[in-house]
CSV table of C-alpha atoms and ligand atoms in Angstrom, one decimal:
chain,number,residue,atom,x,y,z
A,25,UNK,CA,15.5,150.9,-24.1
A,26,UNK,CA,14.4,153.9,-22.1
A,27,UNK,CA,15.3,158.1,-23.3
A,28,UNK,CA,15.3,160.0,-20.8
A,29,UNK,CA,16.9,163.1,-23.1
A,30,UNK,CA,14.2,164.5,-24.7
A,31,UNK,CA,14.2,168.0,-26.2
A,32,UNK,CA,11.0,170.5,-25.5
A,33,UNK,CA,9.1,170.0,-28.5
A,34,UNK,CA,6.4,173.0,-28.0
A,35,UNK,CA,9.9,175.4,-27.3
A,36,UNK,CA,11.0,173.9,-29.9
A,37,UNK,CA,8.5,175.1,-32.5
A,38,UNK,CA,7.7,178.4,-30.9
A,39,UNK,CA,11.5,178.7,-31.9
A,40,UNK,CA,11.4,178.4,-35.8
A,41,UNK,CA,8.2,179.8,-35.6
A,42,UNK,CA,10.4,182.9,-34.0
A,43,UNK,CA,13.2,183.7,-36.7
A,44,UNK,CA,10.2,182.9,-39.5
A,45,UNK,CA,8.3,186.0,-38.3
A,46,UNK,CA,12.1,187.5,-38.9
A,47,UNK,CA,12.0,188.2,-42.8
A,48,UNK,CA,8.7,186.3,-43.8
A,49,UNK,CA,6.7,187.0,-46.6
A,50,UNK,CA,3.0,186.4,-46.5
A,51,UNK,CA,3.3,183.2,-48.3
A,52,UNK,CA,4.3,181.7,-45.4
A,53,UNK,CA,8.0,181.8,-46.6
A,54,UNK,CA,11.1,183.7,-45.7
A,55,UNK,CA,12.9,185.7,-47.9
A,56,UNK,CA,16.1,186.8,-45.4
A,57,UNK,CA,19.0,187.2,-47.8
A,58,UNK,CA,22.1,187.2,-46.1
A,59,UNK,CA,24.3,190.3,-44.7
A,60,UNK,CA,20.3,192.3,-45.9
A,61,UNK,CA,18.7,194.0,-42.7
A,62,UNK,CA,16.7,191.0,-42.8
A,63,UNK,CA,20.0,188.9,-41.7
A,64,UNK,CA,20.8,191.3,-39.3
A,65,UNK,CA,17.9,192.0,-37.2
A,66,UNK,CA,18.2,188.1,-37.1
A,67,UNK,CA,20.9,187.4,-36.0
A,68,UNK,CA,20.6,190.6,-33.5
A,69,UNK,CA,17.8,187.9,-32.0
A,70,UNK,CA,20.2,184.9,-31.9
A,71,UNK,CA,22.5,186.9,-30.2
A,72,UNK,CA,20.2,187.4,-27.7
A,73,UNK,CA,18.7,183.5,-27.2
A,74,UNK,CA,22.6,182.8,-27.0
A,75,UNK,CA,23.2,185.1,-24.2
A,76,UNK,CA,19.7,184.2,-22.1
A,77,UNK,CA,21.3,180.7,-22.7
A,78,UNK,CA,24.7,181.6,-21.0
A,79,UNK,CA,26.1,181.3,-23.8
A,80,UNK,CA,29.8,182.6,-24.3
A,81,UNK,CA,29.0,184.9,-27.5
A,82,UNK,CA,32.0,185.6,-30.4
A,83,UNK,CA,31.7,186.7,-34.1
A,84,UNK,CA,34.9,186.3,-36.5
A,85,UNK,CA,35.8,188.2,-39.6
A,86,UNK,CA,33.2,186.6,-41.6
A,87,UNK,CA,29.9,187.3,-39.7
A,88,UNK,CA,30.1,183.3,-37.9
A,89,UNK,CA,28.5,183.9,-34.9
A,90,UNK,CA,29.0,180.6,-32.2
A,91,UNK,CA,28.0,180.4,-29.4
A,92,UNK,CA,29.4,178.4,-26.4
A,93,UNK,CA,28.7,176.3,-23.5
A,94,UNK,CA,31.9,175.5,-21.3
A,95,UNK,CA,32.7,171.8,-19.6
A,96,UNK,CA,33.4,169.6,-17.3
A,97,UNK,CA,36.9,168.7,-19.0
A,98,UNK,CA,39.3,172.1,-19.6
A,99,UNK,CA,41.5,169.7,-22.2
A,100,UNK,CA,38.0,168.0,-24.1
A,101,UNK,CA,37.4,169.3,-27.8
A,102,UNK,CA,34.5,171.2,-28.7
A,103,UNK,CA,31.3,169.4,-30.3
A,104,UNK,CA,30.4,172.0,-32.5
A,105,UNK,CA,26.1,172.0,-33.8
A,106,UNK,CA,24.6,174.4,-35.8
A,107,UNK,CA,23.7,175.8,-39.2
A,108,UNK,CA,22.4,178.6,-41.4
A,109,UNK,CA,19.4,181.0,-40.9
A,110,UNK,CA,20.6,183.5,-44.2
A,111,UNK,CA,17.8,181.7,-46.6
A,112,UNK,CA,16.8,181.8,-50.8
A,113,UNK,CA,14.5,184.9,-52.4
A,114,UNK,CA,11.0,183.5,-50.6
A,115,UNK,CA,12.9,180.5,-49.2
A,116,UNK,CA,11.3,178.0,-46.4
A,117,UNK,CA,11.4,179.0,-42.9
A,118,UNK,CA,13.3,175.3,-42.3
A,119,UNK,CA,16.4,175.4,-44.6
A,120,UNK,CA,18.8,175.6,-42.5
A,121,UNK,CA,16.7,178.0,-39.3
A,122,UNK,CA,15.5,174.1,-37.9
A,123,UNK,CA,20.0,173.6,-37.7
A,124,UNK,CA,20.2,176.4,-36.1
A,125,UNK,CA,17.1,176.2,-33.0
A,126,UNK,CA,18.1,172.7,-32.8
A,127,UNK,CA,21.3,172.9,-31.6
A,128,UNK,CA,20.0,175.9,-29.4
A,129,UNK,CA,17.4,173.9,-28.4
A,130,UNK,CA,20.1,171.3,-27.2
A,131,UNK,CA,22.0,173.4,-24.2
A,132,UNK,CA,18.6,174.7,-23.5
A,133,UNK,CA,17.9,171.6,-22.5
A,134,UNK,CA,21.1,171.0,-20.9
A,135,UNK,CA,20.2,173.5,-18.4
A,136,UNK,CA,16.4,172.3,-18.1
A,137,UNK,CA,18.2,168.9,-16.8
A,138,UNK,CA,21.2,170.6,-15.4
A,139,UNK,CA,23.5,168.1,-17.0
A,140,UNK,CA,27.2,169.2,-17.4
A,141,UNK,CA,29.1,167.8,-20.5
A,142,UNK,CA,32.7,166.8,-20.5
A,143,UNK,CA,33.1,168.4,-23.7
A,144,UNK,CA,32.3,172.4,-24.9
A,145,UNK,CA,29.2,173.0,-26.6
A,146,UNK,CA,29.0,175.6,-29.0
A,147,UNK,CA,26.8,176.6,-31.6
A,148,UNK,CA,27.4,178.1,-34.5
A,149,UNK,CA,25.3,180.4,-37.0
A,150,UNK,CA,27.1,180.2,-40.2
A,151,UNK,CA,27.7,183.1,-42.2
A,152,UNK,CA,26.1,182.7,-45.8
A,153,UNK,CA,24.6,179.6,-46.6
A,154,UNK,CA,22.9,180.2,-49.1
A,155,UNK,CA,25.4,181.3,-51.8
A,156,UNK,CA,22.3,183.6,-53.4
A,157,UNK,CA,22.6,187.0,-52.9
A,158,UNK,CA,27.4,186.3,-52.5
A,159,UNK,CA,28.9,183.7,-54.4
A,160,UNK,CA,30.0,181.2,-53.8
A,161,UNK,CA,27.2,179.0,-51.6
A,162,UNK,CA,28.7,177.3,-47.7
A,163,UNK,CA,31.2,180.9,-48.5
A,164,UNK,CA,32.2,181.3,-44.7
A,165,UNK,CA,32.7,177.3,-43.2
A,166,UNK,CA,34.3,177.2,-45.9
A,167,UNK,CA,36.4,180.3,-44.6
A,168,UNK,CA,36.4,178.9,-41.2
A,169,UNK,CA,37.7,175.5,-42.9
A,170,UNK,CA,40.9,176.7,-45.1
A,171,UNK,CA,38.7,175.8,-48.4
A,172,UNK,CA,38.5,179.9,-50.1
A,173,UNK,CA,40.1,182.8,-49.4
A,174,UNK,CA,38.9,185.8,-47.0
A,175,UNK,CA,39.8,188.3,-48.6
A,176,UNK,CA,38.6,186.7,-52.0
A,177,UNK,CA,35.4,186.6,-50.5
A,178,UNK,CA,35.5,189.7,-48.6
A,179,UNK,CA,36.1,191.4,-52.2
A,180,UNK,CA,33.3,189.0,-53.5
A,181,UNK,CA,30.0,191.8,-54.8
A,182,UNK,CA,25.9,191.5,-54.8
A,183,UNK,CA,23.4,192.8,-58.2
A,184,UNK,CA,24.2,196.0,-57.0
A,185,UNK,CA,27.8,195.6,-56.7
A,186,UNK,CA,28.2,196.1,-52.5
A,187,UNK,CA,31.0,194.0,-52.2
A,188,UNK,CA,30.6,191.4,-48.6
A,189,UNK,CA,33.3,193.0,-46.9
A,190,UNK,CA,31.0,196.0,-46.7
A,191,UNK,CA,27.3,194.4,-46.1
A,192,UNK,CA,28.8,192.8,-43.1
A,193,UNK,CA,30.6,195.4,-42.0
A,194,UNK,CA,27.5,197.8,-42.5
A,195,UNK,CA,25.0,195.1,-39.9
A,196,UNK,CA,27.7,195.3,-37.6
A,197,UNK,CA,29.0,192.0,-37.3
A,198,UNK,CA,32.5,192.1,-38.8
A,199,UNK,CA,33.6,190.8,-36.0
A,200,UNK,CA,36.9,191.0,-34.4
A,201,UNK,CA,37.2,186.6,-33.1
A,202,UNK,CA,39.9,184.9,-36.2
A,203,UNK,CA,38.2,182.7,-38.7
A,204,UNK,CA,38.6,179.5,-38.2
A,205,UNK,CA,39.2,176.5,-36.1
A,206,UNK,CA,41.6,177.7,-33.3
A,207,UNK,CA,41.5,174.5,-31.2
A,208,UNK,CA,41.1,171.3,-32.6
A,209,UNK,CA,37.3,170.6,-32.5
A,210,UNK,CA,35.4,166.4,-31.3
A,211,UNK,CA,32.5,166.7,-33.9
A,212,UNK,CA,30.2,168.8,-36.0
A,213,UNK,CA,27.1,167.9,-36.4
A,214,UNK,CA,24.6,169.3,-38.6
A,215,UNK,CA,21.0,169.4,-39.1
A,216,UNK,CA,19.2,169.9,-42.1
A,217,UNK,CA,15.5,169.3,-43.9
A,218,UNK,CA,16.3,166.8,-46.7
A,219,UNK,CA,13.9,168.6,-49.3
A,220,UNK,CA,14.2,166.6,-51.9
A,221,UNK,CA,11.8,163.5,-51.7
A,222,UNK,CA,13.6,160.2,-50.6
A,223,UNK,CA,12.0,160.0,-47.0
A,224,UNK,CA,8.7,160.5,-47.4
A,225,UNK,CA,8.9,157.9,-50.9
A,226,UNK,CA,10.8,155.1,-48.3
A,227,UNK,CA,7.9,156.6,-45.6
A,228,UNK,CA,10.9,157.8,-43.4
A,229,UNK,CA,10.8,160.2,-40.9
A,230,UNK,CA,15.2,161.1,-39.9
A,231,UNK,CA,17.6,160.1,-42.2
A,232,UNK,CA,21.5,160.0,-41.5
A,233,UNK,CA,23.1,161.2,-43.6
A,234,UNK,CA,26.3,159.1,-45.0
A,235,UNK,CA,27.5,161.4,-48.2
A,236,UNK,CA,27.1,164.8,-50.2
A,237,UNK,CA,27.7,163.9,-53.6
A,238,UNK,CA,30.2,164.7,-55.6
A,239,UNK,CA,29.9,167.6,-59.0
A,240,UNK,CA,31.2,168.8,-61.9
A,241,UNK,CA,29.9,172.1,-63.5
A,242,UNK,CA,30.5,173.7,-66.4
A,243,UNK,CA,30.5,175.6,-69.7
A,244,UNK,CA,30.0,174.6,-73.4
A,245,UNK,CA,30.2,176.7,-76.6
A,246,UNK,CA,28.8,176.0,-79.9
A,247,UNK,CA,30.0,178.3,-83.2
A,248,UNK,CA,28.6,178.1,-86.3
A,249,UNK,CA,26.9,180.6,-88.8
A,250,UNK,CA,24.3,183.1,-87.8
A,251,UNK,CA,22.3,183.2,-91.4
A,252,UNK,CA,19.5,184.1,-92.4
A,253,UNK,CA,16.5,181.9,-91.4
A,254,UNK,CA,14.1,182.2,-94.7
A,255,UNK,CA,16.9,182.5,-97.4
A,256,UNK,CA,19.6,179.6,-96.2
A,257,UNK,CA,19.1,175.8,-97.2
A,258,UNK,CA,18.9,173.3,-94.6
A,259,UNK,CA,21.9,172.1,-95.6
A,260,UNK,CA,23.8,175.2,-95.4
A,261,UNK,CA,23.9,175.8,-92.3
A,262,UNK,CA,26.0,175.4,-89.2
A,263,UNK,CA,23.2,176.2,-86.8
A,264,UNK,CA,25.0,176.4,-82.6
A,265,UNK,CA,21.9,176.5,-81.5
A,266,UNK,CA,21.1,172.7,-82.9
A,267,UNK,CA,24.2,170.8,-81.2
A,268,UNK,CA,23.5,172.4,-78.1
A,269,UNK,CA,20.1,170.9,-78.1
A,270,UNK,CA,21.6,167.4,-78.6
A,271,UNK,CA,24.2,167.4,-76.3
A,272,UNK,CA,21.8,169.4,-73.2
A,273,UNK,CA,19.2,166.6,-74.5
A,274,UNK,CA,21.8,163.5,-74.3
A,275,UNK,CA,23.0,165.1,-70.5
A,276,UNK,CA,19.5,163.9,-69.9
A,277,UNK,CA,19.9,160.3,-71.3
A,278,UNK,CA,23.3,159.8,-69.5
A,279,UNK,CA,22.0,160.8,-65.9
A,280,UNK,CA,19.5,157.8,-67.1
A,281,UNK,CA,22.5,155.5,-67.9
A,282,UNK,CA,24.9,156.5,-65.5
A,283,UNK,CA,23.6,154.9,-62.1
A,284,UNK,CA,20.7,155.0,-59.6
A,285,UNK,CA,22.1,158.5,-58.4
A,286,UNK,CA,22.9,160.3,-61.2
A,287,UNK,CA,21.3,163.7,-62.5
A,288,UNK,CA,22.1,166.1,-64.8
A,289,UNK,CA,20.7,169.1,-66.0
A,290,UNK,CA,21.4,172.1,-68.0
A,291,UNK,CA,20.3,175.7,-66.2
A,292,UNK,CA,22.4,178.2,-68.1
A,293,UNK,CA,21.3,178.1,-72.2
A,294,UNK,CA,22.7,182.2,-73.7
A,295,UNK,CA,22.0,181.8,-77.6
A,296,UNK,CA,23.5,184.4,-79.6
A,297,UNK,CA,21.9,187.0,-81.5
A,298,UNK,CA,18.6,185.2,-80.5
A,299,UNK,CA,16.5,186.7,-82.7
A,300,UNK,CA,13.6,184.8,-84.5
A,301,UNK,CA,15.1,184.8,-87.9
A,302,UNK,CA,18.3,184.6,-87.3
A,303,UNK,CA,20.1,181.7,-87.4
A,304,UNK,CA,21.8,181.1,-83.5
A,305,UNK,CA,25.4,181.4,-84.5
A,306,UNK,CA,27.2,181.2,-81.1
A,307,UNK,CA,25.3,179.8,-77.8
A,308,UNK,CA,27.5,178.9,-74.5
A,309,UNK,CA,25.0,176.6,-72.3
A,310,UNK,CA,26.0,174.7,-68.8
A,311,UNK,CA,26.1,170.9,-68.0
A,312,UNK,CA,26.0,170.7,-63.7
A,313,UNK,CA,26.3,166.6,-63.0
A,314,UNK,CA,26.4,164.8,-60.1
A,315,UNK,CA,26.9,161.9,-58.6
A,316,UNK,CA,27.9,160.3,-54.6
A,317,UNK,CA,31.3,158.4,-56.9
A,318,UNK,CA,34.0,160.5,-58.1
A,319,UNK,CA,34.3,157.8,-60.6
A,320,UNK,CA,30.5,158.5,-61.9
A,321,UNK,CA,31.1,161.8,-61.8
A,322,UNK,CA,34.6,161.6,-63.8
A,323,UNK,CA,32.0,159.6,-66.6
A,324,UNK,CA,29.5,162.1,-66.4
A,325,UNK,CA,32.5,164.8,-68.0
A,326,UNK,CA,33.7,162.5,-69.9
A,327,UNK,CA,30.8,162.1,-71.9
A,328,UNK,CA,30.0,165.2,-71.7
A,329,UNK,CA,33.2,165.8,-73.3
A,330,UNK,CA,32.3,163.1,-75.6
A,331,UNK,CA,28.9,163.8,-77.0
A,332,UNK,CA,29.6,167.3,-77.6
A,333,UNK,CA,32.4,166.7,-79.7
A,334,UNK,CA,30.3,165.0,-82.0
A,335,UNK,CA,27.2,167.2,-82.2
A,336,UNK,CA,30.3,169.8,-83.3
A,337,UNK,CA,31.1,167.7,-86.4
A,338,UNK,CA,27.7,166.9,-87.1
A,339,UNK,CA,26.3,170.7,-87.3
A,340,UNK,CA,30.0,172.4,-88.2
A,341,UNK,CA,30.5,174.3,-85.5
A,342,UNK,CA,33.7,174.2,-83.8
A,343,UNK,CA,33.2,174.2,-79.7
A,344,UNK,CA,34.9,175.2,-76.6
A,345,UNK,CA,35.0,173.6,-73.1
A,346,UNK,CA,35.9,174.6,-69.3
A,347,UNK,CA,34.8,172.8,-66.3
A,348,UNK,CA,34.5,175.4,-63.4
A,349,UNK,CA,34.6,173.3,-60.7
A,350,UNK,CA,35.1,170.4,-59.6
A,351,UNK,CA,34.0,168.2,-55.6
A,352,UNK,CA,34.8,165.1,-55.5
A,353,UNK,CA,31.4,163.7,-52.6
A,354,UNK,CA,32.8,163.7,-49.4
A,355,UNK,CA,31.7,160.4,-46.2
A,356,UNK,CA,31.2,161.9,-42.9
A,357,UNK,CA,32.4,160.4,-40.3
A,358,UNK,CA,30.9,156.7,-39.3
A,359,UNK,CA,31.8,157.6,-35.3
A,360,UNK,CA,29.0,160.4,-36.3
A,361,UNK,CA,26.7,158.3,-38.6
A,362,UNK,CA,26.6,155.0,-35.8
A,363,UNK,CA,25.8,157.6,-33.0
A,364,UNK,CA,23.3,159.4,-34.6
A,365,UNK,CA,21.8,156.3,-36.2
A,366,UNK,CA,22.0,154.8,-32.3
A,367,UNK,CA,19.8,158.1,-31.1
A,368,UNK,CA,17.1,157.3,-33.9
A,369,UNK,CA,17.0,154.1,-32.5
A,370,UNK,CA,17.2,154.4,-29.2
A,371,UNK,CA,14.0,156.7,-29.5
A,372,UNK,CA,12.5,154.4,-31.6
A,373,UNK,CA,11.8,156.8,-35.0
A,374,UNK,CA,11.9,155.6,-38.2
A,375,UNK,CA,15.6,156.5,-39.8
A,376,UNK,CA,16.7,155.1,-43.1
A,377,UNK,CA,20.1,156.2,-44.2
A,378,UNK,CA,21.1,158.3,-47.3
A,379,UNK,CA,22.3,160.2,-49.5
A,380,UNK,CA,22.6,164.2,-49.7
A,381,UNK,CA,21.5,165.5,-52.6
A,382,UNK,CA,22.7,169.4,-52.4
A,383,UNK,CA,25.7,170.7,-50.4
A,384,UNK,CA,26.1,171.9,-47.1
A,385,UNK,CA,28.1,173.4,-44.3
A,386,UNK,CA,29.4,170.5,-43.4
A,387,UNK,CA,30.0,169.4,-46.7
A,388,UNK,CA,33.3,171.8,-45.5
A,389,UNK,CA,33.4,171.1,-42.3
A,390,UNK,CA,34.0,167.4,-42.7
A,391,UNK,CA,37.7,168.9,-43.6
A,392,UNK,CA,38.4,170.1,-39.9
A,393,UNK,CA,36.6,167.6,-37.5
A,394,UNK,CA,34.6,164.2,-37.4
A,395,UNK,CA,31.1,165.1,-39.2
A,396,UNK,CA,28.1,163.8,-39.3
A,397,UNK,CA,24.3,165.5,-40.3
A,398,UNK,CA,19.8,163.7,-39.7
A,399,UNK,CA,17.1,165.2,-42.1
A,400,UNK,CA,14.4,165.5,-41.6
A,401,UNK,CA,12.1,164.4,-44.5
A,402,UNK,CA,11.1,167.3,-46.9
A,403,UNK,CA,6.8,167.2,-47.9
A,404,UNK,CA,7.0,166.7,-51.4
A,405,UNK,CA,10.7,167.1,-51.2
A,406,UNK,CA,10.3,170.7,-52.7
A,407,UNK,CA,12.8,173.6,-50.6
A,408,UNK,CA,13.9,177.2,-52.3
A,409,UNK,CA,10.9,178.4,-52.5
A,410,UNK,CA,7.8,178.8,-49.9
A,411,UNK,CA,6.5,175.8,-50.4
A,412,UNK,CA,9.1,173.9,-48.4
A,413,UNK,CA,6.9,172.2,-45.3
A,414,UNK,CA,7.8,170.0,-42.8
A,415,UNK,CA,4.9,168.6,-40.0
A,416,UNK,CA,6.6,169.8,-36.3
A,417,UNK,CA,6.9,166.6,-35.7
A,418,UNK,CA,9.1,165.6,-38.6
A,419,UNK,CA,10.9,169.1,-37.4
A,420,UNK,CA,10.9,167.7,-33.1
A,421,UNK,CA,12.5,164.2,-33.9
A,422,UNK,CA,15.1,165.7,-36.3
A,423,UNK,CA,15.7,167.9,-34.2
A,424,UNK,CA,15.8,164.8,-30.3
A,425,UNK,CA,18.4,162.5,-33.3
A,426,UNK,CA,20.5,165.7,-33.3
A,427,UNK,CA,20.1,165.8,-29.7
A,428,UNK,CA,20.4,162.3,-29.1
A,429,UNK,CA,23.7,162.4,-30.5
A,430,UNK,CA,25.5,165.1,-29.4
A,431,UNK,CA,24.7,164.4,-26.1
A,432,UNK,CA,26.3,160.9,-26.3
A,433,UNK,CA,29.3,162.4,-28.4
A,434,UNK,CA,29.8,165.4,-25.6
A,435,UNK,CA,29.8,163.6,-23.0
A,436,UNK,CA,32.3,161.4,-24.2
A,437,UNK,CA,29.5,158.5,-24.7
A,438,UNK,CA,30.6,158.1,-28.7
B,30,ZN,ZN1,20.0,175.5,-45.5
């Protein structure tokens, strides 16, 4: 089937480069932490681009930036598209930004071609997706969707003790619009780079995201006997770090046993007293286990506790645990995945279904309205680093899938 609707490839590329210059690093990456001076600059830039595209701009109380293009039917619900412009420390230039630029390019193309849509279009830059300077990640989309409390998030502080609210005010982006949907939304569509290796391994350019994995995060503590490493015979020891090491290795094995897509990691180990000649008396460490199937996540959680109990018994240490967070997996609306797949097929691109291993703003939006995501292949699967790379053809293809899917939804064709 012939397809008449194509975004402007060169303008997409130039706009990705323009934003990448704001907070750009010598290594070709991006350092644009949420609510930093660089974030203010890119917001000012995005504000200008939205006004130049004749969008009706509003900023909400969490600093989320929206630009609205009216529809022809005053009763029709808006279609929302976007992602985030903040980055990790020395992160990549595509993560988040490609999705915001892709949304902007969609409305620019509608204007070029004089296309009116039944549904209004809104494009959005969500505040603090990365969760690097202020936790949690996906913060302001979470407040918007009613998952997090606005005032609790205002009180979050960075490493210097600045509150999120004070930083929003400092850069002039604590807006006046109430945070949260003030009307029904037709759909939310987000373009993002994959940040994993699958599409490249499978030889695909575009991924239609069907699900986002669920996860369990928690912390285990073992308490043994701190003692002299030279004078204490081996059979007299209760070594908290040996018990912890046992669980950490088994965590990796259990991921291999449980499912093809299960991943499990210990990212933090805190040993006390952390001295070369003292047997570790107390060790606290984390688990992070993820899978698209919530039953597998629960199985992983139970296995972590069972392994910890066995390790504690073997080593003669006390133990305690706390699950800090449990996020169920997200299944995107069939309507959105089918429309994205249909768009990719009609454009004759190589595409496939994929499960997202990381959270995105779309995670929270799925609570509010029909939601879908499209991924662009990431070279080597690298992200949250200056080495993040997607070639321009693949950026263009994924952005064109977003645009064509959004056009179908906005005109009432899907
Ligand atoms: Zn991102």
